[in-house]
C-alpha positions as a Python dict, from the first residue, in 0.01 Angstrom:
ca = {
    (1, 'Q'): (0, 0, 0),
    (2, 'V'): (-143, -307, -73),
    (3, 'Q'): (-498, -366, -175),
    (4, 'L'): (-732, -692, -265),
    (5, 'V'): (-1022, -620, -531),
    (6, 'E'): (-1264, -898, -504),
    (7, 'S'): (-1574, -962, -787),
    (8, 'G'): (-1842, -1139, -913),
    (9, 'G'): (-2093, -1248, -650),
    (10, 'G'): (-2451, -1217, -702),
    (11, 'L'): (-2745, -1378, -668),
    (12, 'V'): (-2782, -1774, -854),
    (13, 'Q'): (-2961, -2030, -841),
    (14, 'A'): (-2914, -2331, -612),
    (15, 'G'): (-2724, -2548, -827),
    (16, 'G'): (-2586, -2284, -1040),
    (17, 'S'): (-2210, -2166, -1040),
    (18, 'L'): (-2016, -1829, -986),
    (19, 'R'): (-1634, -1698, -1012),
    (20, 'L'): (-1548, -1463, -766),
    (21, 'S'): (-1193, -1341, -906),
    (22, 'C'): (-987, -1113, -696),
    (23, 'A'): (-727, -854, -825),
    (24, 'V'): (-375, -749, -600),
    (25, 'S'): (-223, -457, -587),
    (26, 'G'): (98, -301, -403),
    (27, 'R'): (270, -620, -316),
    (28, 'T'): (473, -911, -534),
    (29, 'F'): (155, -1104, -579),
    (30, 'S'): (330, -1448, -717),
    (31, 'S'): (552, -1489, -365),
    (32, 'Y'): (207, -1516, -121),
    (33, 'A'): (-18, -1792, -60),
    (34, 'M'): (-370, -1630, -150),
    (35, 'G'): (-686, -1794, 7),
    (36, 'W'): (-1128, -1701, 0),
    (37, 'F'): (-1311, -1697, 351),
    (38, 'R'): (-1651, -1662, 389),
    (39, 'Q'): (-1905, -1530, 655),
    (40, 'A'): (-2280, -1590, 738),
    (41, 'P'): (-2462, -1396, 925),
    (42, 'G'): (-2395, -1479, 1326),
    (43, 'K'): (-2153, -1683, 1270),
    (44, 'E'): (-1707, -1654, 1214),
    (45, 'R'): (-1522, -1580, 929),
    (46, 'D'): (-1404, -1944, 799),
    (47, 'L'): (-1153, -2078, 483),
    (48, 'V'): (-1355, -2184, 176),
    (49, 'A'): (-1017, -2250, -21),
    (50, 'S'): (-658, -2137, -19),
    (51, 'I'): (-315, -2257, -266),
    (52, 'S'): (44, -2140, -239),
    (53, 'W'): (230, -1886, -367),
    (54, 'S'): (334, -2125, -650),
    (55, 'G'): (19, -2268, -687),
    (56, 'G'): (112, -2603, -659),
    (57, 'N'): (-71, -2689, -371),
    (58, 'T'): (-401, -2589, -272),
    (59, 'Y'): (-645, -2665, 35),
    (60, 'Y'): (-1021, -2649, 71),
    (61, 'A'): (-1241, -2661, 386),
    (62, 'D'): (-1449, -3021, 364),
    (63, 'S'): (-1798, -2798, 290),
    (64, 'V'): (-1635, -2737, -51),
    (65, 'K'): (-1430, -3033, -183),
    (66, 'G'): (-1562, -3127, -477),
    (67, 'R'): (-1780, -2822, -570),
    (68, 'F'): (-1550, -2527, -533),
    (69, 'T'): (-1209, -2475, -738),
    (70, 'I'): (-940, -2242, -644),
    (71, 'S'): (-677, -2101, -912),
    (72, 'R'): (-455, -1817, -930),
    (73, 'D'): (-266, -1618, -1239),
    (74, 'N'): (-28, -1503, -1132),
    (75, 'A'): (72, -1251, -1420),
    (76, 'K'): (-259, -1079, -1366),
    (77, 'N'): (-233, -1056, -1025),
    (78, 'T'): (-528, -1243, -952),
    (79, 'V'): (-657, -1532, -764),
    (80, 'Y'): (-985, -1691, -840),
    (81, 'L'): (-1266, -1881, -716),
    (82, 'Q'): (-1494, -2129, -945),
    (83, 'M'): (-1784, -2215, -738),
    (84, 'N'): (-2076, -2509, -878),
    (85, 'S'): (-2345, -2688, -787),
    (86, 'L'): (-2421, -2413, -536),
    (87, 'K'): (-2597, -2462, -248),
    (88, 'P'): (-2811, -2208, 74),
    (89, 'E'): (-2554, -2292, 300),
    (90, 'D'): (-2325, -2125, 45),
    (91, 'T'): (-2486, -1818, 119),
    (92, 'A'): (-2235, -1547, 273),
    (93, 'V'): (-1988, -1247, 165),
    (94, 'Y'): (-1663, -1391, 28),
    (95, 'Y'): (-1356, -1206, 125),
    (96, 'C'): (-1023, -1277, -33),
    (97, 'A'): (-698, -1256, 160),
    (98, 'A'): (-341, -1240, 134),
    (99, 'G'): (-65, -1460, 332),
    (100, 'R'): (147, -1317, 598),
    (101, 'S'): (469, -1498, 431),
    (102, 'P'): (626, -1577, 105),
    (103, 'R'): (635, -1859, -63),
    (104, 'S'): (463, -1989, 238),
    (105, 'S'): (210, -2319, 220),
    (106, 'P'): (-207, -2267, 195),
    (107, 'S'): (-282, -2246, 494),
    (108, 'P'): (-681, -2235, 703),
    (109, 'I'): (-573, -1990, 968),
    (110, 'N'): (-735, -1644, 970),
    (111, 'H'): (-396, -1547, 1159),
    (112, 'D'): (-233, -1626, 846),
    (113, 'Y'): (-323, -1341, 635),
    (114, 'N'): (-251, -992, 675),
    (115, 'Y'): (-438, -815, 393),
    (116, 'W'): (-829, -872, 309),
    (117, 'G'): (-1095, -761, 40),
    (118, 'Q'): (-1357, -603, 119),
    (119, 'G'): (-1604, -875, 100),
    (120, 'T'): (-1860, -983, -215),
    (121, 'Q'): (-2185, -1106, -106),
    (122, 'V'): (-2299, -1426, -277),
    (123, 'T'): (-2674, -1526, -233),
    (124, 'V'): (-2755, -1915, -363),
    (125, 'S'): (-3145, -1933, -379),
    (126, 'S'): (-3365, -2219, -280),
}
């Protein structure tokens, strides 16, 4: 049974930082790409950042480039999202997702991920 458990969300002022973590169990973590998505009220769930199975390639949404960094520690079965210079528009529920196919490249497409965490709320106040 594959499980993804996010942590690290919370309330922060604009300009502040947070680091999200996602611990994965039940599959060979190091063989799959990972992604962070977010969903604000009334909006679709969109990719924020993704990272290849090896960690060598990353993909970022334009809205977070230069502010967010995705990384992974395959020894700890954990993927991270470092979020700096946070803005009120970053407020959303953030979801961790595991790639559908082994040894895949980072992807912005929801369908390319088949396991999801429960989500963690990030709220940025102005």
